[in-house]
Amino acid sequence: MISTSALFVVAVLLQIQDVIGAENGIIGFGIPLYQDSCCLACHESLSSLYLGCTTFPGHHDMPGMNMKMAGMEGMMGMTSEECRTSNMPWLQTMAYCIQQACGAHGYTVEQQAKCFSMHAVAGASEPAFHDCLPDTAPTVELPPDAEWLNITSRVNRDLYHSTHGTLEEFARSEYIHTRYSLILYLIVIGVCLAWGIKIQLAGVFPGIYRRLRTSTLGLSLQQHISLPALFGSRRLEPLPANLGYVPGRALSISISIYIILNVVFSSISFRSFQPNVYFPSQQFELCEYVGNRTGILSLVNLSIAILFAGRNNLLIAITGWSQTTFLTLHRWAARVATVQAIVHSIAYTIAYVDPGYEGATPYPVKAAEPFYWWGIIGTIALSLAMAFAVLPIRITLYELFLIVHIVLIILSLIACWYHLVPHFGYVYGYQVWLYICFAFWSADRLARLARIAYYNCPGDAKAIVEAIPGCNILQVTVFPRVIRGIGPGQHTFVYFPGLGKLWESHPFSIAAWETHQTSLRFASSSLSTSKDNNVYSAAKELETVSPVTGSNYQVKSAATLHQESVPHESQTYNGVSFRLLIRAHSGMTATLHRHLSSPSTSSRVEVSAYTEGFYAGHHATFQPLFTADTVLCLVGGLGITHALGFVQEYVSGMSPEGEAAGKSRGMMRRAKRFILAWSAKEITFIDHVRKNFLTNAQGVESSFWCTGFPESVGNKSDSSKGETREVEDFAPAIDAAVTVGRMHIASVVRSSLEAGRQTTVIVCGPGQMADEARKQVINCVKDGFSIDLVEEAFAW
């Protein structure tokens, strides 16, 4: 079985394979920075001085000593390593400086010799350190404005002090940048892993877990931290004007801590050293440090955001948190990364216009350098990606948002690469943070491709799309190559290449899955081409056999077939299938619905469809179901697709055939009651689901509400808006009453509770309904009942 975790790990390892190497690492971990600062300070204090063997372009025949006399002091000389290794004033001055300066820092003679070889003679073994030490200590100290080194001298004390202090402080700041970046990573990943360990321990010791949940502390945490919305009861219902979603209280606390950590790490442990040979003013120096810190942290948070956005994020399986939760964390990590990128840009702008550097006048020249304007492009791309990711745009123009979002992020990563690598090379290891970004992004894409290859038959991936009469909902039956790993609470991403956009995929909850003991044969008839040439439109007629699931949970087809007197061609489907229920909105689903609603076509059509397999449904997510005595599914509208998988799981476990196989390892092994409470607008949709999915749902206590009943029925009632009425006359073949009106969530929840028994509420529906269910669960916790909440929402 190919699991999401295995695919993701393999893909990440493939991507980072080339990253491991001697030239890679980060400062403090694979890359030492200014490790021998005393030696390097000696070298930096002397390296700019002209020697007797220094050459000047165009004047190779003129001895260096005469250059000053020739009036050519402003010309730039070139001092080669061969020149230095043969120049005695250089060798002796360097050797004496290293002996005095590094000896004061506790360097042994061997360390001093190694230092001398590296910095004085470019790594050569000759001349040796001992041979170059002067017999007597030099008495001449170089002046601060010295240009020539003609005799063995002492390094200017003030120059050495400022050089050594500059190197030490710069190295310290870079080490701290790395340290805080790694701490942030360890905290974020560590919290996720710790939560995953807690979930695993709860599964190993369910009795202890149950006692902790029902203890005074556990109930208090549920009531005040884990269950409530941040303020009031609004959580999955968007804010007015679709300004966004407010995370729950526990998630909001986590996000707040994350933001505070980033603010603290971006603001502390800065020091200034002056006089500084790199940064002539304190403002310039501090701006450089702030810019470097926020730049690195921005890359770190960007990689975290990319990890959290992935469908194949391994942490989803470990923690049991939903993809909706991780997408919320993704957005906040991306926002933090963007703000830090903006601060990084502002800090460097201030630094370069600082009078201590060059001032504002030459700033346009600096901004025209490739590394600089690539940095500007990166910051702008990140800012635009954040601006165009607001909820109103995601709701109204989701497909456009997704394309623009991906393009802007790719552009920002490319810009970061050309901002860093051509300018800094691999000296500081900044590129490693980009490698991590690339690895997370490409690993998720490779995992998707691997899933498509595994779950589909190449060139023969088909699905049957049926229109449910009286509503804009489609039933899609997908025939993958395998359905291993499928289970309740899962969703899948489906591609419909025949509809024109090969790259588009949409998430749909899996309503049911079947293993067919015999083949399904459909008679197909060709249809005339419509305006949408990409729809594979062939009328189907079911000829044989209903599917079975391995238990007695059978599903019957109730689609209305449209007979056509044209030649038929047989299509056969073997093995396995799963079904989806899709509401037609716009784009792909609207195209399918328009085609099926046409009077000239059948209510069933075959299309090409590829699935990525099955996401979510992890045991860590549904841990409360393992200890539940009663399971209550509160669903609204199309949320029934999420609940139907649990119905199938429960019925399969309760059936004689599924007792050993299902009950022994099913997630609801303790449950004695299963209650389904569903509210929907369309009575025909309710009828379809009951006939096709709930016919043999033995042991399930079902209640139905229809909120979009016909106007004639509504007019017959003199009751108020909140009252309900039994529907019997316009719901054919329904053997139990459907209540007209809205579900009273508080009553439904209260009716499922029993003293001393554990109840788990699964809610999937509109945001307002989910928020009301959460509110009622909290009220029950306050009253001392043992109750858990499992929420399913695609608040993307």
Short mmCIF file of N, CA and C in Angstrom, two decimals, residues 384-526:
data_model
loop_
_atom_site.label_atom_id
_atom_site.label_comp_id
_atom_site.label_asym_id
_atom_site.label_seq_id
_atom_site.Cartn_x
_atom_site.Cartn_y
_atom_site.Cartn_z
N LEU A 384 2.23 40.67 -3.10
CA LEU A 384 1.07 40.49 -3.97
C LEU A 384 0.38 39.15 -3.72
N ALA A 385 1.19 38.11 -3.46
CA ALA A 385 0.60 36.80 -3.15
C ALA A 385 -0.26 36.87 -1.90
N MET A 386 0.20 37.62 -0.91
CA MET A 386 -0.59 37.76 0.31
C MET A 386 -1.83 38.61 0.05
N ALA A 387 -1.69 39.68 -0.72
CA ALA A 387 -2.82 40.57 -0.98
C ALA A 387 -3.92 39.88 -1.76
N PHE A 388 -3.54 39.04 -2.73
CA PHE A 388 -4.53 38.37 -3.58
C PHE A 388 -5.06 37.07 -2.96
N ALA A 389 -4.66 36.77 -1.73
CA ALA A 389 -5.13 35.56 -1.06
C ALA A 389 -6.24 35.84 -0.05
N VAL A 390 -6.81 37.03 -0.09
CA VAL A 390 -7.89 37.36 0.84
C VAL A 390 -9.12 36.53 0.51
N LEU A 391 -9.96 36.30 1.50
CA LEU A 391 -11.09 35.39 1.35
C LEU A 391 -12.05 35.78 0.23
N PRO A 392 -12.43 37.05 0.05
CA PRO A 392 -13.36 37.36 -1.05
C PRO A 392 -12.86 36.90 -2.41
N ILE A 393 -11.55 37.04 -2.65
CA ILE A 393 -11.00 36.59 -3.93
C ILE A 393 -10.99 35.07 -4.01
N ARG A 394 -10.64 34.41 -2.90
CA ARG A 394 -10.62 32.95 -2.90
C ARG A 394 -12.01 32.38 -3.15
N ILE A 395 -13.05 33.04 -2.65
CA ILE A 395 -14.41 32.53 -2.80
C ILE A 395 -14.93 32.76 -4.22
N THR A 396 -14.72 33.95 -4.75
CA THR A 396 -15.34 34.30 -6.03
C THR A 396 -14.49 33.89 -7.23
N LEU A 397 -13.17 33.89 -7.08
CA LEU A 397 -12.29 33.59 -8.22
C LEU A 397 -11.24 32.57 -7.81
N TYR A 398 -11.69 31.42 -7.30
CA TYR A 398 -10.75 30.48 -6.70
C TYR A 398 -9.73 29.97 -7.70
N GLU A 399 -10.17 29.56 -8.90
CA GLU A 399 -9.24 29.00 -9.88
C GLU A 399 -8.20 30.04 -10.30
N LEU A 400 -8.65 31.28 -10.52
CA LEU A 400 -7.72 32.34 -10.87
C LEU A 400 -6.77 32.62 -9.72
N PHE A 401 -7.32 32.66 -8.52
CA PHE A 401 -6.47 32.87 -7.34
C PHE A 401 -5.38 31.81 -7.26
N LEU A 402 -5.75 30.55 -7.47
CA LEU A 402 -4.79 29.46 -7.33
C LEU A 402 -3.65 29.60 -8.33
N ILE A 403 -3.97 29.91 -9.58
CA ILE A 403 -2.94 30.06 -10.61
C ILE A 403 -2.03 31.24 -10.28
N VAL A 404 -2.64 32.38 -9.97
CA VAL A 404 -1.85 33.58 -9.66
C VAL A 404 -0.99 33.35 -8.43
N HIS A 405 -1.55 32.68 -7.44
CA HIS A 405 -0.84 32.42 -6.19
C HIS A 405 0.42 31.57 -6.45
N ILE A 406 0.26 30.50 -7.21
CA ILE A 406 1.40 29.63 -7.50
C ILE A 406 2.45 30.36 -8.31
N VAL A 407 2.03 31.13 -9.32
CA VAL A 407 2.98 31.87 -10.15
C VAL A 407 3.77 32.87 -9.31
N LEU A 408 3.09 33.59 -8.42
CA LEU A 408 3.77 34.60 -7.59
C LEU A 408 4.75 33.95 -6.62
N ILE A 409 4.39 32.80 -6.05
CA ILE A 409 5.30 32.13 -5.13
C ILE A 409 6.52 31.60 -5.87
N ILE A 410 6.31 31.03 -7.04
CA ILE A 410 7.45 30.56 -7.84
C ILE A 410 8.36 31.74 -8.20
N LEU A 411 7.76 32.86 -8.59
CA LEU A 411 8.54 34.05 -8.91
C LEU A 411 9.32 34.53 -7.70
N SER A 412 8.72 34.51 -6.53
CA SER A 412 9.41 34.97 -5.32
C SER A 412 10.59 34.05 -4.99
N LEU A 413 10.42 32.74 -5.18
CA LEU A 413 11.53 31.81 -4.90
C LEU A 413 12.67 32.01 -5.89
N ILE A 414 12.33 32.20 -7.17
CA ILE A 414 13.37 32.47 -8.17
C ILE A 414 14.09 33.77 -7.84
N ALA A 415 13.33 34.78 -7.46
CA ALA A 415 13.92 36.08 -7.12
C ALA A 415 14.85 35.95 -5.91
N CYS A 416 14.45 35.16 -4.93
CA CYS A 416 15.31 34.95 -3.76
C CYS A 416 16.62 34.27 -4.15
N TRP A 417 16.53 33.33 -5.06
CA TRP A 417 17.74 32.64 -5.50
C TRP A 417 18.72 33.63 -6.15
N TYR A 418 18.22 34.44 -7.07
CA TYR A 418 19.12 35.38 -7.75
C TYR A 418 19.48 36.57 -6.87
N HIS A 419 18.74 36.77 -5.82
CA HIS A 419 19.10 37.79 -4.84
C HIS A 419 20.26 37.33 -3.96
N LEU A 420 20.34 36.02 -3.70
CA LEU A 420 21.31 35.50 -2.74
C LEU A 420 22.54 34.87 -3.39
N VAL A 421 22.34 33.89 -4.24
CA VAL A 421 23.45 33.05 -4.67
C VAL A 421 24.47 33.79 -5.53
N PRO A 422 24.07 34.54 -6.57
CA PRO A 422 25.11 35.25 -7.33
C PRO A 422 25.87 36.29 -6.50
N HIS A 423 25.23 36.82 -5.47
CA HIS A 423 25.86 37.88 -4.67
C HIS A 423 26.72 37.30 -3.55
N PHE A 424 26.20 36.33 -2.81
CA PHE A 424 26.91 35.79 -1.65
C PHE A 424 27.59 34.46 -1.94
N GLY A 425 27.22 33.82 -3.05
CA GLY A 425 27.75 32.49 -3.30
C GLY A 425 27.19 31.51 -2.28
N TYR A 426 28.04 30.58 -1.84
CA TYR A 426 27.62 29.57 -0.86
C TYR A 426 28.34 29.77 0.48
N VAL A 427 28.91 30.97 0.67
CA VAL A 427 29.74 31.22 1.84
C VAL A 427 28.93 31.18 3.12
N TYR A 428 27.74 31.79 3.11
CA TYR A 428 26.95 31.92 4.33
C TYR A 428 25.85 30.86 4.45
N GLY A 429 25.65 30.05 3.43
CA GLY A 429 24.65 28.99 3.52
C GLY A 429 23.22 29.47 3.41
N TYR A 430 23.01 30.72 2.96
CA TYR A 430 21.64 31.22 2.85
C TYR A 430 20.81 30.37 1.89
N GLN A 431 21.47 29.78 0.89
CA GLN A 431 20.74 29.03 -0.13
C GLN A 431 20.10 27.77 0.43
N VAL A 432 20.57 27.29 1.60
CA VAL A 432 20.01 26.07 2.18
C VAL A 432 18.53 26.24 2.51
N TRP A 433 18.16 27.43 2.99
CA TRP A 433 16.74 27.68 3.30
C TRP A 433 15.90 27.62 2.03
N LEU A 434 16.49 28.04 0.91
CA LEU A 434 15.78 27.92 -0.36
C LEU A 434 15.68 26.46 -0.80
N TYR A 435 16.76 25.69 -0.57
CA TYR A 435 16.70 24.27 -0.89
C TYR A 435 15.52 23.61 -0.16
N ILE A 436 15.31 23.99 1.09
CA ILE A 436 14.20 23.40 1.87
C ILE A 436 12.86 23.79 1.25
N CYS A 437 12.74 25.06 0.84
CA CYS A 437 11.52 25.49 0.15
C CYS A 437 11.28 24.67 -1.11
N PHE A 438 12.33 24.54 -1.93
CA PHE A 438 12.21 23.78 -3.17
C PHE A 438 11.84 22.32 -2.87
N ALA A 439 12.47 21.75 -1.84
CA ALA A 439 12.23 20.34 -1.51
C ALA A 439 10.78 20.11 -1.10
N PHE A 440 10.25 20.96 -0.22
CA PHE A 440 8.86 20.79 0.23
C PHE A 440 7.88 20.95 -0.93
N TRP A 441 8.11 21.97 -1.77
CA TRP A 441 7.18 22.24 -2.86
C TRP A 441 7.20 21.11 -3.89
N SER A 442 8.40 20.75 -4.33
CA SER A 442 8.49 19.74 -5.38
C SER A 442 8.14 18.35 -4.85
N ALA A 443 8.42 18.08 -3.56
CA ALA A 443 8.07 16.77 -3.00
C ALA A 443 6.57 16.56 -3.02
N ASP A 444 5.81 17.60 -2.69
CA ASP A 444 4.36 17.47 -2.71
C ASP A 444 3.87 17.22 -4.13
N ARG A 445 4.45 17.92 -5.10
CA ARG A 445 4.04 17.71 -6.50
C ARG A 445 4.42 16.31 -6.99
N LEU A 446 5.60 15.84 -6.63
CA LEU A 446 6.00 14.49 -7.04
C LEU A 446 5.10 13.43 -6.39
N ALA A 447 4.73 13.67 -5.14
CA ALA A 447 3.83 12.74 -4.47
C ALA A 447 2.47 12.69 -5.16
N ARG A 448 2.00 13.83 -5.63
CA ARG A 448 0.72 13.85 -6.36
C ARG A 448 0.81 13.02 -7.63
N LEU A 449 1.91 13.21 -8.37
CA LEU A 449 2.09 12.44 -9.61
C LEU A 449 2.17 10.95 -9.32
N ALA A 450 2.89 10.59 -8.26
CA ALA A 450 3.00 9.18 -7.89
C ALA A 450 1.64 8.60 -7.51
N ARG A 451 0.83 9.39 -6.82
CA ARG A 451 -0.51 8.95 -6.45
C ARG A 451 -1.37 8.71 -7.70
N ILE A 452 -1.31 9.64 -8.64
CA ILE A 452 -2.09 9.48 -9.87
C ILE A 452 -1.67 8.22 -10.61
N ALA A 453 -0.36 7.97 -10.67
CA ALA A 453 0.12 6.78 -11.35
C ALA A 453 -0.31 5.51 -10.63
N TYR A 454 -0.38 5.54 -9.30
CA TYR A 454 -0.71 4.34 -8.55
C TYR A 454 -2.20 4.02 -8.56
N TYR A 455 -3.03 5.04 -8.43
CA TYR A 455 -4.45 4.81 -8.23
C TYR A 455 -5.25 4.72 -9.53
N ASN A 456 -4.64 4.99 -10.67
CA ASN A 456 -5.40 5.04 -11.92
C ASN A 456 -4.81 4.10 -12.96
N CYS A 457 -5.68 3.66 -13.85
CA CYS A 457 -5.25 2.87 -15.00
C CYS A 457 -4.87 3.84 -16.12
N PRO A 458 -3.64 3.88 -16.53
CA PRO A 458 -3.21 4.86 -17.54
C PRO A 458 -4.03 4.75 -18.81
N GLY A 459 -4.59 5.88 -19.23
CA GLY A 459 -5.35 5.94 -20.46
C GLY A 459 -6.75 5.38 -20.38
N ASP A 460 -7.12 4.83 -19.20
CA ASP A 460 -8.45 4.22 -19.10
C ASP A 460 -9.08 4.56 -17.75
N ALA A 461 -8.89 5.78 -17.30
CA ALA A 461 -9.47 6.23 -16.02
C ALA A 461 -10.83 6.86 -16.32
N LYS A 462 -11.89 6.19 -15.89
CA LYS A 462 -13.24 6.63 -16.24
C LYS A 462 -14.06 6.89 -15.00
N ALA A 463 -15.10 7.68 -15.20
CA ALA A 463 -16.09 7.93 -14.15
C ALA A 463 -17.45 8.08 -14.80
N ILE A 464 -18.49 7.70 -14.06
CA ILE A 464 -19.87 7.87 -14.51
C ILE A 464 -20.47 9.02 -13.72
N VAL A 465 -20.97 10.02 -14.44
CA VAL A 465 -21.58 11.19 -13.81
C VAL A 465 -23.09 11.12 -14.03
N GLU A 466 -23.87 11.22 -12.95
CA GLU A 466 -25.33 11.15 -13.03
C GLU A 466 -25.93 12.40 -12.41
N ALA A 467 -26.95 12.92 -13.00
CA ALA A 467 -27.67 14.06 -12.46
C ALA A 467 -28.76 13.57 -11.53
N ILE A 468 -28.83 14.14 -10.34
CA ILE A 468 -29.90 13.83 -9.40
C ILE A 468 -31.08 14.74 -9.73
N PRO A 469 -32.23 14.20 -10.05
CA PRO A 469 -33.37 15.03 -10.49
C PRO A 469 -33.79 16.02 -9.40
N GLY A 470 -34.19 17.20 -9.84
CA GLY A 470 -34.76 18.17 -8.93
C GLY A 470 -33.77 18.99 -8.15
N CYS A 471 -32.51 18.88 -8.45
CA CYS A 471 -31.50 19.68 -7.74
C CYS A 471 -30.27 19.80 -8.63
N ASN A 472 -29.32 20.60 -8.20
CA ASN A 472 -28.10 20.80 -8.98
C ASN A 472 -26.95 19.98 -8.44
N ILE A 473 -27.24 18.75 -8.03
CA ILE A 473 -26.23 17.87 -7.44
C ILE A 473 -25.99 16.70 -8.39
N LEU A 474 -24.71 16.36 -8.50
CA LEU A 474 -24.29 15.26 -9.36
C LEU A 474 -23.75 14.13 -8.52
N GLN A 475 -24.01 12.92 -8.95
CA GLN A 475 -23.36 11.76 -8.35
C GLN A 475 -22.30 11.26 -9.32
N VAL A 476 -21.09 11.14 -8.84
CA VAL A 476 -19.96 10.71 -9.67
C VAL A 476 -19.43 9.39 -9.12
N THR A 477 -19.42 8.38 -9.96
CA THR A 477 -18.85 7.08 -9.60
C THR A 477 -17.51 6.94 -10.31
N VAL A 478 -16.46 6.85 -9.53
CA VAL A 478 -15.09 6.79 -10.08
C VAL A 478 -14.60 5.35 -9.98
N PHE A 479 -13.92 4.89 -11.03
CA PHE A 479 -13.41 3.53 -11.08
C PHE A 479 -11.88 3.56 -11.06
N PRO A 480 -11.27 3.62 -9.89
CA PRO A 480 -9.80 3.65 -9.83
C PRO A 480 -9.23 2.25 -10.02
N ARG A 481 -7.93 2.17 -10.08
CA ARG A 481 -7.28 0.85 -10.21
C ARG A 481 -7.38 0.09 -8.89
N VAL A 482 -7.19 0.79 -7.78
CA VAL A 482 -7.29 0.18 -6.45
C VAL A 482 -7.96 1.17 -5.51
N ILE A 483 -8.51 0.64 -4.41
CA ILE A 483 -9.05 1.52 -3.37
C ILE A 483 -8.44 1.18 -2.01
N ARG A 484 -7.26 0.63 -2.02
CA ARG A 484 -6.59 0.30 -0.76
C ARG A 484 -6.33 1.58 0.02
N GLY A 485 -6.63 1.53 1.30
CA GLY A 485 -6.44 2.70 2.14
C GLY A 485 -7.66 3.57 2.27
N ILE A 486 -8.74 3.23 1.58
CA ILE A 486 -9.94 4.05 1.64
C ILE A 486 -10.66 3.81 2.96
N GLY A 487 -11.36 4.83 3.44
CA GLY A 487 -12.08 4.71 4.69
C GLY A 487 -12.94 5.92 4.95
N PRO A 488 -13.64 5.95 6.08
CA PRO A 488 -14.53 7.07 6.38
C PRO A 488 -13.76 8.34 6.67
N GLY A 489 -14.43 9.47 6.43
CA GLY A 489 -13.83 10.76 6.72
C GLY A 489 -12.77 11.20 5.74
N GLN A 490 -12.73 10.57 4.56
CA GLN A 490 -11.69 10.90 3.59
C GLN A 490 -12.24 11.75 2.45
N HIS A 491 -11.32 12.41 1.77
CA HIS A 491 -11.67 13.11 0.55
C HIS A 491 -10.63 12.79 -0.51
N THR A 492 -10.95 13.12 -1.73
CA THR A 492 -10.04 12.85 -2.84
C THR A 492 -10.01 14.06 -3.75
N PHE A 493 -8.93 14.18 -4.50
CA PHE A 493 -8.82 15.22 -5.52
C PHE A 493 -8.99 14.54 -6.88
N VAL A 494 -9.92 15.07 -7.67
CA VAL A 494 -10.26 14.45 -8.96
C VAL A 494 -9.94 15.42 -10.09
N TYR A 495 -9.32 14.90 -11.13
CA TYR A 495 -9.04 15.65 -12.35
C TYR A 495 -10.00 15.17 -13.44
N PHE A 496 -10.54 16.12 -14.19
CA PHE A 496 -11.39 15.79 -15.33
C PHE A 496 -10.72 16.36 -16.59
N PRO A 497 -9.73 15.66 -17.13
CA PRO A 497 -8.98 16.22 -18.27
C PRO A 497 -9.84 16.47 -19.49
N GLY A 498 -10.94 15.73 -19.64
CA GLY A 498 -11.79 15.93 -20.80
C GLY A 498 -12.53 17.24 -20.80
N LEU A 499 -12.50 17.95 -19.66
CA LEU A 499 -13.20 19.23 -19.58
C LEU A 499 -12.29 20.41 -19.86
N GLY A 500 -11.06 20.13 -20.29
CA GLY A 500 -10.25 21.20 -20.83
C GLY A 500 -9.08 21.66 -20.00
N LYS A 501 -9.15 21.58 -18.67
CA LYS A 501 -8.08 22.09 -17.81
C LYS A 501 -7.42 20.91 -17.12
N LEU A 502 -6.31 20.47 -17.71
CA LEU A 502 -5.65 19.27 -17.23
C LEU A 502 -5.08 19.45 -15.83
N TRP A 503 -4.73 20.67 -15.46
CA TRP A 503 -4.05 20.92 -14.19
C TRP A 503 -5.03 21.09 -13.03
N GLU A 504 -6.29 21.26 -13.32
CA GLU A 504 -7.25 21.55 -12.25
C GLU A 504 -7.69 20.28 -11.53
N SER A 505 -7.71 20.35 -10.22
CA SER A 505 -8.26 19.27 -9.42
C SER A 505 -9.06 19.87 -8.28
N HIS A 506 -10.07 19.15 -7.86
CA HIS A 506 -10.96 19.66 -6.82
C HIS A 506 -11.15 18.61 -5.74
N PRO A 507 -11.25 19.05 -4.48
CA PRO A 507 -11.45 18.08 -3.39
C PRO A 507 -12.92 17.74 -3.21
N PHE A 508 -13.21 16.44 -3.09
CA PHE A 508 -14.57 15.98 -2.86
C PHE A 508 -14.54 14.91 -1.77
N SER A 509 -15.50 15.00 -0.84
CA SER A 509 -15.62 13.96 0.18
C SER A 509 -16.11 12.66 -0.46
N ILE A 510 -15.62 11.55 0.06
CA ILE A 510 -16.00 10.24 -0.47
C ILE A 510 -17.24 9.76 0.27
N ALA A 511 -18.31 9.55 -0.47
CA ALA A 511 -19.58 9.18 0.14
C ALA A 511 -19.68 7.67 0.37
N ALA A 512 -19.13 6.85 -0.53
CA ALA A 512 -19.23 5.40 -0.39
C ALA A 512 -18.18 4.76 -1.29
N TRP A 513 -17.85 3.52 -0.99
CA TRP A 513 -16.90 2.77 -1.81
C TRP A 513 -17.38 1.32 -1.88
N GLU A 514 -17.09 0.67 -2.99
CA GLU A 514 -17.58 -0.68 -3.23
C GLU A 514 -16.51 -1.53 -3.89
N THR A 515 -16.58 -2.81 -3.59
CA THR A 515 -15.81 -3.82 -4.32
C THR A 515 -16.80 -4.69 -5.06
N HIS A 516 -16.71 -4.72 -6.38
CA HIS A 516 -17.69 -5.43 -7.21
C HIS A 516 -17.27 -6.88 -7.40
N GLN A 517 -18.16 -7.79 -7.04
CA GLN A 517 -17.86 -9.20 -7.23
C GLN A 517 -18.01 -9.62 -8.69
N THR A 518 -18.83 -8.90 -9.42
CA THR A 518 -18.96 -9.15 -10.86
C THR A 518 -18.83 -7.83 -11.59
N SER A 519 -18.73 -7.91 -12.90
CA SER A 519 -18.50 -6.71 -13.69
C SER A 519 -19.77 -5.88 -13.80
N LEU A 520 -19.57 -4.58 -13.90
CA LEU A 520 -20.66 -3.67 -14.21
C LEU A 520 -20.62 -3.38 -15.70
N ARG A 521 -21.72 -3.69 -16.43
CA ARG A 521 -21.76 -3.42 -17.86
C ARG A 521 -22.72 -2.29 -18.14
N PHE A 522 -22.25 -1.32 -18.91
CA PHE A 522 -23.07 -0.19 -19.31
C PHE A 522 -23.18 -0.18 -20.82
N ALA A 523 -24.37 0.08 -21.30
CA ALA A 523 -24.56 0.24 -22.74
C ALA A 523 -24.48 1.71 -23.07
N SER A 524 -23.55 2.09 -23.91
CA SER A 524 -23.33 3.50 -24.20
C SER A 524 -23.80 3.83 -25.59
N SER A 525 -24.36 4.98 -25.76
CA SER A 525 -24.76 5.46 -27.08
C SER A 525 -24.12 6.81 -27.29
N SER A 526 -23.61 7.02 -28.48
CA SER A 526 -22.94 8.27 -28.77
C SER A 526 -23.94 9.40 -28.87
#
